[in-house]
Amino acid sequence: MTAVPARQRSIPVGFPIDPEQWAGATDEDWVAVLSLPGPDRDEAIRVLHRLLQRAARHQVGRMPAAVHLGATQREEIVQTAADEATVAVLRRLSSFEGRSRFTTWAFKFGILHAAVEVRRMTWRRREVDLALLAEPVATSAGPDRIVEGAAFTTAVAEAIQRVLTDHQRLVALALLVHEVPIDVLAERLGSNRNAVYKTLHDARVRLRAELTRTGFLGEEGT
């Protein structure tokens, strides 16, 4: 790639497909190539996808939960995470602010989507008892923390029981307390991501209003 000052640089021709050769690609190169259609963009996307495969494979390799999934499922997770991360990077390209290198910024998408995929795959192998998910779980916080937050914790628990519908309560506790992946919960409920998100949003609005009314939150929900 010809070394040209950033302000004069046009879209580079023959953008390197080999990830080991991108050291010469600047942040401006990445954004410029990925922003315009054409063969250079297609090649850049392939390079990006390989980077995100590397990020996903790194993340999967360091997650204990992935060990029991088997090599085939782990590789499936890597490929799925890389696909989704690539789409996410392209969708959010305009939000890149240059606070870190472009490749570092993109790498985080691969890590995030791999972690989500591992959790999703792990939960798909488990039985999810929706009845049990509707019950709060005991806190493991230390004595000082328990005393300090006892009143607020009690207020939240009471608000959950008082102002949420049974469905809202189940969704809120499953996602926020039991950390069930939203795709898994939607599947078990025979619903979809958007509907579950809407239920969670409505539950949060009700809880915020109730906790504000009872004086546990300020008018702005702080």
CSV table of C-alpha atoms in Angstrom, one decimal:
chain,number,residue,atom,x,y,z
A,1,MET,CA,0.0,0.0,0.0
A,2,THR,CA,1.5,3.4,-1.0
A,3,ALA,CA,2.3,5.6,1.9
A,4,VAL,CA,0.3,8.8,1.2
A,5,PRO,CA,-0.6,11.5,3.8
A,6,ALA,CA,-4.0,10.8,5.3
A,7,ARG,CA,-5.6,14.0,3.7
A,8,GLN,CA,-4.5,13.0,0.2
A,9,ARG,CA,-5.1,9.2,0.5
A,10,SER,CA,-7.7,7.8,-1.8
A,11,ILE,CA,-9.2,4.3,-1.4
A,12,PRO,CA,-6.2,1.9,-1.7
A,13,VAL,CA,-6.3,-0.5,-4.5
A,14,GLY,CA,-5.6,-4.2,-3.8
A,15,PHE,CA,-6.4,-3.9,0.0
A,16,PRO,CA,-4.4,-6.9,1.5
A,17,ILE,CA,-6.6,-10.0,2.2
A,18,ASP,CA,-3.8,-11.5,4.4
A,19,PRO,CA,-4.5,-10.3,7.9
A,20,GLU,CA,-0.8,-10.3,8.6
A,21,GLN,CA,-0.3,-7.5,6.0
A,22,TRP,CA,-2.7,-5.0,7.4
A,23,ALA,CA,-0.1,-3.2,9.5
A,24,GLY,CA,0.1,-0.7,6.7
A,25,ALA,CA,-3.7,0.0,6.7
A,26,THR,CA,-4.5,3.1,8.8
A,27,ASP,CA,-7.8,3.8,10.5
A,28,GLU,CA,-8.6,6.2,7.7
A,29,ASP,CA,-8.0,3.3,5.2
A,30,TRP,CA,-10.3,1.0,7.0
A,31,VAL,CA,-13.2,3.5,7.2
A,32,ALA,CA,-12.7,4.8,3.7
A,33,VAL,CA,-12.7,1.3,2.1
A,34,LEU,CA,-15.6,0.0,4.2
A,35,SER,CA,-17.7,3.0,3.5
A,36,LEU,CA,-17.9,2.7,-0.3
A,37,PRO,CA,-19.1,-0.2,-2.4
A,38,GLY,CA,-16.7,-2.0,-4.7
A,39,PRO,CA,-14.2,-4.8,-4.9
A,40,ASP,CA,-11.9,-3.1,-2.4
A,41,ARG,CA,-14.7,-3.1,0.2
A,42,ASP,CA,-15.4,-6.7,-0.4
A,43,GLU,CA,-11.8,-7.6,0.2
A,44,ALA,CA,-11.7,-5.4,3.3
A,45,ILE,CA,-14.8,-7.1,4.7
A,46,ARG,CA,-13.0,-10.5,4.2
A,47,VAL,CA,-10.0,-9.2,6.1
A,48,LEU,CA,-12.3,-7.8,8.8
A,49,HIS,CA,-14.1,-11.1,9.1
A,50,ARG,CA,-10.8,-13.0,9.6
A,51,LEU,CA,-9.9,-10.5,12.3
A,52,LEU,CA,-13.2,-11.1,14.0
A,53,GLN,CA,-12.8,-14.9,13.7
A,54,ARG,CA,-9.5,-14.5,15.5
A,55,ALA,CA,-11.2,-12.4,18.2
A,56,ALA,CA,-14.1,-14.8,18.6
A,57,ARG,CA,-11.7,-17.8,18.8
A,58,HIS,CA,-9.7,-16.1,21.5
A,59,GLN,CA,-12.8,-15.4,23.5
A,60,VAL,CA,-14.2,-18.9,23.2
A,61,GLY,CA,-10.9,-20.3,24.2
A,62,ARG,CA,-10.8,-18.4,27.5
A,63,MET,CA,-14.4,-19.2,28.6
A,64,PRO,CA,-14.7,-22.3,30.8
A,65,ALA,CA,-18.3,-22.7,29.8
A,66,ALA,CA,-17.1,-23.4,26.2
A,67,VAL,CA,-14.9,-26.4,27.2
A,68,HIS,CA,-17.8,-28.8,27.4
A,69,LEU,CA,-19.4,-27.8,24.1
A,70,GLY,CA,-17.0,-29.8,21.9
A,71,ALA,CA,-14.8,-28.7,19.1
A,72,THR,CA,-17.5,-28.7,16.4
A,73,GLN,CA,-19.9,-26.5,18.5
A,74,ARG,CA,-17.0,-24.1,19.5
A,75,GLU,CA,-16.1,-23.6,15.8
A,76,GLU,CA,-19.7,-23.0,15.0
A,77,ILE,CA,-19.8,-20.4,17.7
A,78,VAL,CA,-16.7,-18.7,16.3
A,79,GLN,CA,-18.1,-18.5,12.8
A,80,THR,CA,-21.5,-17.3,13.9
A,81,ALA,CA,-19.9,-14.7,16.2
A,82,ALA,CA,-17.6,-13.5,13.4
A,83,ASP,CA,-20.6,-13.2,11.0
A,84,GLU,CA,-22.6,-11.2,13.5
A,85,ALA,CA,-19.7,-9.1,14.6
A,86,THR,CA,-18.9,-8.2,11.0
A,87,VAL,CA,-22.4,-7.0,10.4
A,88,ALA,CA,-22.3,-5.0,13.7
A,89,VAL,CA,-19.1,-3.3,12.8
A,90,LEU,CA,-20.4,-2.3,9.4
A,91,ARG,CA,-23.6,-1.0,10.9
A,92,ARG,CA,-21.8,1.1,13.4
A,93,LEU,CA,-18.9,2.2,11.2
A,94,SER,CA,-20.0,5.9,11.5
A,95,SER,CA,-19.7,5.7,15.3
A,96,PHE,CA,-16.0,4.9,15.1
A,97,GLU,CA,-14.3,8.0,16.8
A,98,GLY,CA,-10.7,6.9,16.5
A,99,ARG,CA,-10.1,6.7,20.3
A,100,SER,CA,-8.3,3.4,19.6
A,101,ARG,CA,-7.1,1.7,16.5
A,102,PHE,CA,-9.8,0.6,14.2
A,103,THR,CA,-8.7,-3.0,14.5
A,104,THR,CA,-8.8,-2.8,18.3
A,105,TRP,CA,-12.3,-1.3,18.2
A,106,ALA,CA,-13.5,-4.0,15.8
A,107,PHE,CA,-11.8,-6.8,17.8
A,108,LYS,CA,-14.1,-6.0,20.8
A,109,PHE,CA,-17.2,-6.8,18.7
A,110,GLY,CA,-15.8,-10.2,18.0
A,111,ILE,CA,-15.2,-10.8,21.7
A,112,LEU,CA,-18.6,-9.6,22.7
A,113,HIS,CA,-20.5,-11.6,20.1
A,114,ALA,CA,-18.5,-14.8,21.0
A,115,ALA,CA,-19.3,-14.4,24.6
A,116,VAL,CA,-23.0,-14.0,23.8
A,117,GLU,CA,-22.9,-17.1,21.6
A,118,VAL,CA,-21.2,-19.2,24.2
A,119,ARG,CA,-23.8,-18.2,26.8
A,120,ARG,CA,-26.6,-18.8,24.3
A,121,MET,CA,-25.3,-22.3,23.4
A,122,THR,CA,-24.8,-23.2,27.0
A,123,TRP,CA,-28.3,-22.2,27.9
A,124,ARG,CA,-29.7,-24.1,24.9
A,125,ARG,CA,-28.3,-27.3,26.5
A,126,ARG,CA,-30.1,-26.6,29.8
A,127,GLU,CA,-33.7,-27.0,30.8
A,128,VAL,CA,-35.1,-23.6,31.7
A,129,ASP,CA,-37.9,-23.9,34.2
A,130,LEU,CA,-39.9,-20.8,33.6
A,131,ALA,CA,-41.8,-21.2,36.8
A,132,LEU,CA,-38.6,-21.1,38.9
A,133,LEU,CA,-37.4,-18.1,37.0
A,134,ALA,CA,-40.4,-16.1,38.3
A,135,GLU,CA,-39.0,-16.4,41.8
A,136,PRO,CA,-36.3,-13.9,43.2
A,137,VAL,CA,-32.9,-15.4,44.2
A,138,ALA,CA,-31.1,-14.8,47.4
A,139,THR,CA,-28.3,-12.3,47.4
A,140,SER,CA,-24.7,-13.3,48.0
A,141,ALA,CA,-23.5,-9.9,49.1
A,142,GLY,CA,-21.6,-9.4,52.3
A,143,PRO,CA,-23.2,-8.3,55.6
A,144,ASP,CA,-22.2,-4.6,55.2
A,145,ARG,CA,-23.6,-4.4,51.7
A,146,ILE,CA,-26.8,-6.2,52.7
A,147,VAL,CA,-27.4,-3.8,55.6
A,148,GLU,CA,-26.6,-0.8,53.4
A,149,GLY,CA,-29.0,-1.8,50.7
A,150,ALA,CA,-31.6,-3.7,52.6
A,151,ALA,CA,-34.3,-1.1,52.4
A,152,PHE,CA,-33.8,-0.6,48.6
A,153,THR,CA,-33.6,-4.3,48.0
A,154,THR,CA,-36.8,-4.8,49.8
A,155,ALA,CA,-38.5,-2.0,48.0
A,156,VAL,CA,-37.4,-3.4,44.6
A,157,ALA,CA,-38.6,-6.9,45.5
A,158,GLU,CA,-42.0,-5.5,46.7
A,159,ALA,CA,-42.3,-3.4,43.6
A,160,ILE,CA,-41.7,-6.4,41.4
A,161,GLN,CA,-44.5,-8.3,43.1
A,162,ARG,CA,-46.8,-5.3,43.3
A,163,VAL,CA,-46.7,-3.5,39.9
A,164,LEU,CA,-45.5,-6.1,37.4
A,165,THR,CA,-47.7,-8.5,35.6
A,166,ASP,CA,-46.8,-12.2,35.9
A,167,HIS,CA,-45.3,-12.1,32.4
A,168,GLN,CA,-43.3,-8.9,33.1
A,169,ARG,CA,-42.0,-10.4,36.3
A,170,LEU,CA,-40.9,-13.6,34.6
A,171,VAL,CA,-39.1,-11.7,31.8
A,172,ALA,CA,-37.4,-9.2,34.2
A,173,LEU,CA,-36.1,-11.9,36.6
A,174,ALA,CA,-35.0,-14.2,33.8
A,175,LEU,CA,-33.0,-11.6,32.0
A,176,LEU,CA,-31.8,-9.4,34.8
A,177,VAL,CA,-31.4,-11.8,37.7
A,178,HIS,CA,-30.9,-15.3,36.2
A,179,GLU,CA,-29.1,-13.9,33.1
A,180,VAL,CA,-30.9,-16.1,30.6
A,181,PRO,CA,-29.9,-15.0,27.0
A,182,ILE,CA,-32.8,-13.2,25.4
A,183,ASP,CA,-32.9,-15.4,22.4
A,184,VAL,CA,-33.2,-18.5,24.6
A,185,LEU,CA,-36.0,-16.9,26.7
A,186,ALA,CA,-37.9,-15.8,23.6
A,187,GLU,CA,-37.7,-19.3,22.2
A,188,ARG,CA,-38.9,-20.9,25.4
A,189,LEU,CA,-41.8,-18.3,25.6
A,190,GLY,CA,-42.7,-18.9,21.9
A,191,SER,CA,-42.0,-15.2,21.3
A,192,ASN,CA,-39.3,-13.1,19.6
A,193,ARG,CA,-36.5,-10.7,20.7
A,194,ASN,CA,-38.5,-7.5,20.0
A,195,ALA,CA,-41.5,-8.6,22.0
A,196,VAL,CA,-39.3,-9.7,25.0
A,197,TYR,CA,-37.4,-6.4,24.9
A,198,LYS,CA,-40.7,-4.5,24.8
A,199,THR,CA,-41.9,-6.5,27.9
A,200,LEU,CA,-38.6,-5.7,29.7
A,201,HIS,CA,-38.8,-2.1,28.8
A,202,ASP,CA,-42.4,-1.8,30.1
A,203,ALA,CA,-41.3,-3.6,33.3
A,204,ARG,CA,-38.5,-1.2,33.9
A,205,VAL,CA,-40.8,1.8,33.3
A,206,ARG,CA,-43.2,0.5,35.9
A,207,LEU,CA,-40.5,-0.3,38.4
A,208,ARG,CA,-38.9,3.1,38.0
A,209,ALA,CA,-42.2,4.9,38.5
A,210,GLU,CA,-43.1,2.9,41.6
A,211,LEU,CA,-39.6,3.4,43.2
A,212,THR,CA,-39.9,7.1,42.4
A,213,ARG,CA,-43.3,7.2,44.0
A,214,THR,CA,-42.0,5.5,47.1
A,215,GLY,CA,-39.0,7.8,47.3
A,216,PHE,CA,-36.3,5.3,46.5
A,217,LEU,CA,-35.4,7.0,43.2
A,218,GLY,CA,-35.2,10.7,42.3
A,219,GLU,CA,-37.5,12.2,39.7
A,220,GLU,CA,-34.9,11.4,36.9
A,221,GLY,CA,-34.5,7.8,38.1
A,222,THR,CA,-31.1,8.4,39.7
